[in-house]
PDB file of C-alpha atoms in Angstrom:
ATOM      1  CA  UNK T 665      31.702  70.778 -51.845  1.00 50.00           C
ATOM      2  CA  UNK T 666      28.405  69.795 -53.521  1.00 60.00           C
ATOM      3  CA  UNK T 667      28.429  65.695 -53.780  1.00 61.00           C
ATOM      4  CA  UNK T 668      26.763  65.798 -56.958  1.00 59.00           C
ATOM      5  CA  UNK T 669      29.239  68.348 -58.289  1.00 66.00           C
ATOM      6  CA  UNK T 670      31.035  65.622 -60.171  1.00 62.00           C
ATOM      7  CA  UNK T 671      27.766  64.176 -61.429  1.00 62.00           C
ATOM      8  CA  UNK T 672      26.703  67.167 -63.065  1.00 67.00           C
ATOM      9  CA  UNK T 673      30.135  68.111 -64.531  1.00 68.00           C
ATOM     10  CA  UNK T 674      29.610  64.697 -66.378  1.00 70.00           C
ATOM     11  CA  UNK T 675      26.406  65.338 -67.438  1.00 68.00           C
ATOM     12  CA  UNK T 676      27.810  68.850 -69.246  1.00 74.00           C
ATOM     13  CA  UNK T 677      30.405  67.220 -71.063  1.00 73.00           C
ATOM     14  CA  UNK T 678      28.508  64.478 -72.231  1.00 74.00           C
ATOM     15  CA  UNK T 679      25.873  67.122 -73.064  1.00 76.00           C
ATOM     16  CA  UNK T 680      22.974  65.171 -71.419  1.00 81.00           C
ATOM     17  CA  UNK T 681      19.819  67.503 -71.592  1.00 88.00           C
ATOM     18  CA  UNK T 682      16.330  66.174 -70.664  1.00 91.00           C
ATOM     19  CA  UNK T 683      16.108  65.433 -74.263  1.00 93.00           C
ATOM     20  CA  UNK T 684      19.354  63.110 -74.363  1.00 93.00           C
ATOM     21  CA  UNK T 685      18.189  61.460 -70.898  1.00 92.00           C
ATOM     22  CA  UNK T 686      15.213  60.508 -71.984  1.00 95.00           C
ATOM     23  CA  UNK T 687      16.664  58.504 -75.101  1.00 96.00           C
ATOM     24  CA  UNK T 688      19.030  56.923 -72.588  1.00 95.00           C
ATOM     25  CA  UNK T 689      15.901  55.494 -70.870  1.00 97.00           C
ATOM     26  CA  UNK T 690      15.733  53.293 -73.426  1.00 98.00           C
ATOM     27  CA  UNK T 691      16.856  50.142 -72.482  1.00 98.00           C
ATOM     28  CA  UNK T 692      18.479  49.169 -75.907  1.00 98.00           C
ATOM     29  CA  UNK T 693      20.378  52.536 -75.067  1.00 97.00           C
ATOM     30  CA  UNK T 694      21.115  51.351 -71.334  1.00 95.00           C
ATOM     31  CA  UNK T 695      21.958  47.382 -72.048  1.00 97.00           C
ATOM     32  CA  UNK T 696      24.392  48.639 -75.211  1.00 97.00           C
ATOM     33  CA  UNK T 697      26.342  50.816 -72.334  1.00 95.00           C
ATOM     34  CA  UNK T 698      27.268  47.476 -70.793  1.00 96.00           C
ATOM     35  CA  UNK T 699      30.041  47.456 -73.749  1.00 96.00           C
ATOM     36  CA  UNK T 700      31.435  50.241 -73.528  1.00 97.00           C
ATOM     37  CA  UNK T 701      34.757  49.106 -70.679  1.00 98.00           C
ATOM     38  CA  UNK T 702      34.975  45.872 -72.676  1.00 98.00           C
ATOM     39  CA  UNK T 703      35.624  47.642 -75.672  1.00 98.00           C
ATOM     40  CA  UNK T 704      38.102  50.530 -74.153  1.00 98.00           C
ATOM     41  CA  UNK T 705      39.856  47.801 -72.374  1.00 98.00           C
ATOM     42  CA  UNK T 706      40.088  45.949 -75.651  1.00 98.00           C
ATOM     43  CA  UNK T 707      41.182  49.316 -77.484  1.00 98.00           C
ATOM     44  CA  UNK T 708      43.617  50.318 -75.054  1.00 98.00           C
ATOM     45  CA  UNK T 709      45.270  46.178 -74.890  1.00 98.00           C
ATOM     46  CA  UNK T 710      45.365  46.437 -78.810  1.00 98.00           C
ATOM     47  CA  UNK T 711      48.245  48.692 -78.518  1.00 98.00           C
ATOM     48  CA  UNK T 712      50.159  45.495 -78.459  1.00 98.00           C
ATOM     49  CA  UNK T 713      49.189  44.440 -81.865  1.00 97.00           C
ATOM     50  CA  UNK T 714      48.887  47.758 -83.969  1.00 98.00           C
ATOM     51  CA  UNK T 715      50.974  50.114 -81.819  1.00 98.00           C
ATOM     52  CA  UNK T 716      49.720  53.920 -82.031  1.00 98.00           C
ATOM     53  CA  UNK T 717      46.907  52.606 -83.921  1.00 98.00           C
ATOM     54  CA  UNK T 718      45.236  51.591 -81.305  1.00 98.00           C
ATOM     55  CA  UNK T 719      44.469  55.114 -80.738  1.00 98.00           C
ATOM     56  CA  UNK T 720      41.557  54.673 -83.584  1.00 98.00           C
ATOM     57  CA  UNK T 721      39.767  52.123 -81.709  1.00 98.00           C
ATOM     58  CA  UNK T 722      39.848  54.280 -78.612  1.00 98.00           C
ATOM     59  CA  UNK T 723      38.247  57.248 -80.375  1.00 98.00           C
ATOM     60  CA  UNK T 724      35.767  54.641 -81.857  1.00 98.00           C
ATOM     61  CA  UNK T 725      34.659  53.555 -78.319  1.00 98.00           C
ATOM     62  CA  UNK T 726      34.816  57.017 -77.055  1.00 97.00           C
ATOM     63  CA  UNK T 727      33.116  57.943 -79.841  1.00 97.00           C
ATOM     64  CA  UNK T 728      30.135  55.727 -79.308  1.00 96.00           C
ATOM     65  CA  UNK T 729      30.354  56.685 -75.094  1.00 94.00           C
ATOM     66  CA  UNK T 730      29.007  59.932 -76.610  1.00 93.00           C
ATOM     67  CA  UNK T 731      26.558  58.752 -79.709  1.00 96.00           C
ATOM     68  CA  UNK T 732      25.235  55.915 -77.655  1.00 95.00           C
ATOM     69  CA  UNK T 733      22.373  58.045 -75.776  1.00 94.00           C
ATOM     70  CA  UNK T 734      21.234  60.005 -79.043  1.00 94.00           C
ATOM     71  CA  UNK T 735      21.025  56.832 -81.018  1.00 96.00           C
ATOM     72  CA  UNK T 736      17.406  55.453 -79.742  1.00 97.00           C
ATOM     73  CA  UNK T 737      14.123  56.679 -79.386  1.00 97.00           C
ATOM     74  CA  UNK T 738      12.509  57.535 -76.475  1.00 97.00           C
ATOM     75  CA  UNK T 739      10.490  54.530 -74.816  1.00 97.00           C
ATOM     76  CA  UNK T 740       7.575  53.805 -75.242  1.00 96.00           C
ATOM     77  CA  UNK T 741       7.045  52.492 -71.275  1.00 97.00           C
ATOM     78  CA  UNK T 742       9.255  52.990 -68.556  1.00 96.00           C
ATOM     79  CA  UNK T 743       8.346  49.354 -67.399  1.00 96.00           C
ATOM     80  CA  UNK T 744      11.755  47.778 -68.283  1.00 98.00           C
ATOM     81  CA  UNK T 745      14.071  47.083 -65.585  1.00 98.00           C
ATOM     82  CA  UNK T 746      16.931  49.071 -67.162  1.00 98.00           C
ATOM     83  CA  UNK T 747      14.739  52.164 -67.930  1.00 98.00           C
ATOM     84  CA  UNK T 748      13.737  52.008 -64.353  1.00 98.00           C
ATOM     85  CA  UNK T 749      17.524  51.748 -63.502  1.00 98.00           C
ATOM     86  CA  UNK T 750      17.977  54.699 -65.707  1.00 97.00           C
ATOM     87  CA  UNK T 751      15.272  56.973 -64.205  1.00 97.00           C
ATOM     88  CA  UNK T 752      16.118  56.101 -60.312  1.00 97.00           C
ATOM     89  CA  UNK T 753      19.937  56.839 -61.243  1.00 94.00           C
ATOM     90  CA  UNK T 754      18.382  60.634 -62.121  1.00 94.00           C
ATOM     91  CA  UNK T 755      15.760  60.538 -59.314  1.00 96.00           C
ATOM     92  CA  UNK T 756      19.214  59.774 -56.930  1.00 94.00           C
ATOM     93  CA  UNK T 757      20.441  62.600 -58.319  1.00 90.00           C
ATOM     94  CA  UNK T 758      17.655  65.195 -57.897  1.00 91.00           C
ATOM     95  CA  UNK T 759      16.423  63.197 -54.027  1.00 93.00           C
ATOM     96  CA  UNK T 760      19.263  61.321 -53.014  1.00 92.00           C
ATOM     97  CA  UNK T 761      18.910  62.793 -50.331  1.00 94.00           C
ATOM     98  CA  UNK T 762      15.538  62.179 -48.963  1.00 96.00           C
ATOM     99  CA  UNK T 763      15.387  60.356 -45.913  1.00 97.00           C
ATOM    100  CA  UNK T 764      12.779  58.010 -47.829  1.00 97.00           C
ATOM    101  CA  UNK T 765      16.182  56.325 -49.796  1.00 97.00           C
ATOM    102  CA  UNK T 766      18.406  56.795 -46.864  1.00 97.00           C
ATOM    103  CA  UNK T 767      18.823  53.571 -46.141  1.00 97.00           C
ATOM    104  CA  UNK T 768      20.644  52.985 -49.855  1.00 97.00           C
ATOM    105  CA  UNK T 769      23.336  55.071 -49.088  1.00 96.00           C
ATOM    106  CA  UNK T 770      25.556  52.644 -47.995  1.00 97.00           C
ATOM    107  CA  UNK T 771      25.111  50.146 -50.493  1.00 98.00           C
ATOM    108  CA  UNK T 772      25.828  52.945 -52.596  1.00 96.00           C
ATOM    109  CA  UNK T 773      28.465  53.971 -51.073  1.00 96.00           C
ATOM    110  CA  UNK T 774      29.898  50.078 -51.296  1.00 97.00           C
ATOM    111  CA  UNK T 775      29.225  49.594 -54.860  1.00 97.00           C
ATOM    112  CA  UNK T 776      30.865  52.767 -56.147  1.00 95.00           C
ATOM    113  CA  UNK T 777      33.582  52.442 -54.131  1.00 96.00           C
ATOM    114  CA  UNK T 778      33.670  48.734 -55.017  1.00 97.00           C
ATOM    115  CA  UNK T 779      33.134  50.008 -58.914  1.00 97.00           C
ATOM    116  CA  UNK T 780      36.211  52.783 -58.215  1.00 96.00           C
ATOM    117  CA  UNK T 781      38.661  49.995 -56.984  1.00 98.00           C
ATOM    118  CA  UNK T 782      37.599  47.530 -59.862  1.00 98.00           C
ATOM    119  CA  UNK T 783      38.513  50.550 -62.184  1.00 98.00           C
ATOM    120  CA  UNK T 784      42.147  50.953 -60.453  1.00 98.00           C
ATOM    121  CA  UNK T 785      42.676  47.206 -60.939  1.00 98.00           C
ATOM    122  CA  UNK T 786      41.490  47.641 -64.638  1.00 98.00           C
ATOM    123  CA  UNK T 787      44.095  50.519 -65.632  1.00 98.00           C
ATOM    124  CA  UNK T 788      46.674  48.973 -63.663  1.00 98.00           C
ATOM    125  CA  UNK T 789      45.889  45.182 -65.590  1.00 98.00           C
ATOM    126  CA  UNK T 790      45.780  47.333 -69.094  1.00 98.00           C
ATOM    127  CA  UNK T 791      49.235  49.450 -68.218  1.00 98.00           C
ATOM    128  CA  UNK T 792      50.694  46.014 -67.269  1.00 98.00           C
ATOM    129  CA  UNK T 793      49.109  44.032 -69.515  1.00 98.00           C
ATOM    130  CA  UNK T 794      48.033  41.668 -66.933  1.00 98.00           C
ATOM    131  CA  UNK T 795      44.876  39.565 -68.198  1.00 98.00           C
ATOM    132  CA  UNK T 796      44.017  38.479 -64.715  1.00 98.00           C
ATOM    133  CA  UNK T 797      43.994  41.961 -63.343  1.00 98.00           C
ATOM    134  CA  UNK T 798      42.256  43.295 -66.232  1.00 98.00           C
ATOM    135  CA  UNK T 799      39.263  40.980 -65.786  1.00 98.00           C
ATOM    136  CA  UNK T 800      39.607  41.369 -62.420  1.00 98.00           C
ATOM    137  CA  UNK T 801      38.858  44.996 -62.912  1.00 98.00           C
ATOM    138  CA  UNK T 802      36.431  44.670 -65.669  1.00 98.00           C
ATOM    139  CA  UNK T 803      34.379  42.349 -63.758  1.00 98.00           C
ATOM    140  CA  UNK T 804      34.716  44.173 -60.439  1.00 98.00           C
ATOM    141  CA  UNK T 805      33.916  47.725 -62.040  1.00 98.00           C
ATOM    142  CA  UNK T 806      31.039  46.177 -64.440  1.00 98.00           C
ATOM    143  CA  UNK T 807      29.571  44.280 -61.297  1.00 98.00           C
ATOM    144  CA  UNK T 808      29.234  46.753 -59.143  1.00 98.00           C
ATOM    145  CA  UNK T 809      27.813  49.321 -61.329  1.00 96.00           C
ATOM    146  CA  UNK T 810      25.317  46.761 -62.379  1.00 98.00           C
ATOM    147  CA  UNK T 811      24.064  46.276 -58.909  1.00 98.00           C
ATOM    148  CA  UNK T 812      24.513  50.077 -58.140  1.00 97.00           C
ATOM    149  CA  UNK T 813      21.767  50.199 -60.962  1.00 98.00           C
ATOM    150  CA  UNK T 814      19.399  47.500 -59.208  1.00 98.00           C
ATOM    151  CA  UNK T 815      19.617  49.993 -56.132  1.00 98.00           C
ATOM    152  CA  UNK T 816      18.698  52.781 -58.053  1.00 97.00           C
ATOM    153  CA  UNK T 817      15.270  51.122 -59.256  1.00 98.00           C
ATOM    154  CA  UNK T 818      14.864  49.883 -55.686  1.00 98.00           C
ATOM    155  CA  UNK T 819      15.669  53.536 -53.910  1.00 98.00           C
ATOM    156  CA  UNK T 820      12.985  55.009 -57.447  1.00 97.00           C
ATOM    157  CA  UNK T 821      10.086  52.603 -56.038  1.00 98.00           C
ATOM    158  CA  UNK T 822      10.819  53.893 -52.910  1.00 98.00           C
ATOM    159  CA  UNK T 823      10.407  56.986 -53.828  1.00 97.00           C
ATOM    160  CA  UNK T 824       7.214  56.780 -55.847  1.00 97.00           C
ATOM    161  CA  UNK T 825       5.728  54.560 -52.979  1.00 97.00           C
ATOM    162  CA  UNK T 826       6.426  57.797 -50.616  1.00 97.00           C
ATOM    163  CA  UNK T 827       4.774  59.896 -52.907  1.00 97.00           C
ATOM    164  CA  UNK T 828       7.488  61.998 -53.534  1.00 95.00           C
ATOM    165  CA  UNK T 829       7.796  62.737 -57.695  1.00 93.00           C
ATOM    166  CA  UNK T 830       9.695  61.181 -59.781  1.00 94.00           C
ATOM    167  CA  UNK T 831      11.647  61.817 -63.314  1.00 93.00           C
ATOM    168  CA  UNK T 832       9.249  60.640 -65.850  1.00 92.00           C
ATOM    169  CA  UNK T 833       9.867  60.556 -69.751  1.00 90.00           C
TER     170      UNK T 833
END
């Protein structure tokens, strides 16, 4: 099976074109992402105080998951760390593979794993409603898909400094 088969499956149902992506470069865009498990977990835990309504601030959150990238304007410079973030995460996609960014692949491995678990311990907090596990979660999942971003800039320079090309906006 393809490995990026689930990548791309995300991309179509978030309808990401080249257009979309490159509005996601921006890093208001990017940093405003951060929010997004906060919020669901938030959503999701307010079941406790306004039963089945608490499916309206799910749909809100979801809701912005998909508005979020179509909301800014392209940047002007790719120089911010989080549009650099951005780009590499597409450059992994389209060269993860070249043996210039080799050497990332097990930090990447790590961190999504280390993201995948912190998600687990997240729904499990928010079925229970356990605060400890839920933070737990939130701030395992958050963490390592904020340093899985840091090794996407890092495996991006690597790439440019190879010569190979790179996704530009």
């Amino acid at each position: 099976m393809d490995r990026w088969a689930s990548f791309r499956l995300s991309e179509r149902v978030m309808g990401m074109d080249e257009a979309t992506w490159a509005r996601h470069a921006n890093p208001w865009s990017a940093w405003s992402r951060v929010t997004i498990l906060p919020l669901l977990a938030l959503a999701i835990w307010s079941r406790v105080w306004i039963g089945a309504w608490a499916l309206l601030p799910v749909a809100a959150v979801l809701l912005w998951v998909w508005l979020n990238p179509r909301l800014f304007p392209v940047p002007r410079t790719t120089d911010a760390w989080m549009t650099q973030a951005v780009l590499g995460e597409r450059d992994w996609l389209a060269q993860g593979d070249a043996p210039e960014v080799a050497h990332h692949w097990t930090m990447v491995r790590l961190l999504t794993g280390a993201s995948g678990i912190g998600s687990v311990v997240l729904i499990v907090g928010l079925v229970w409603l356990n605060v400890a596990l839920t933070l737990a979660g939130l701030v395992l999942a958050m963490g390592g898909k904020l340093w899985l971003m840091d090794v996407m800039v890092r495996a991006r320079r690597d790439l440019q400094a190879a010569g190979r090309e790179t996704v530009s906006i």
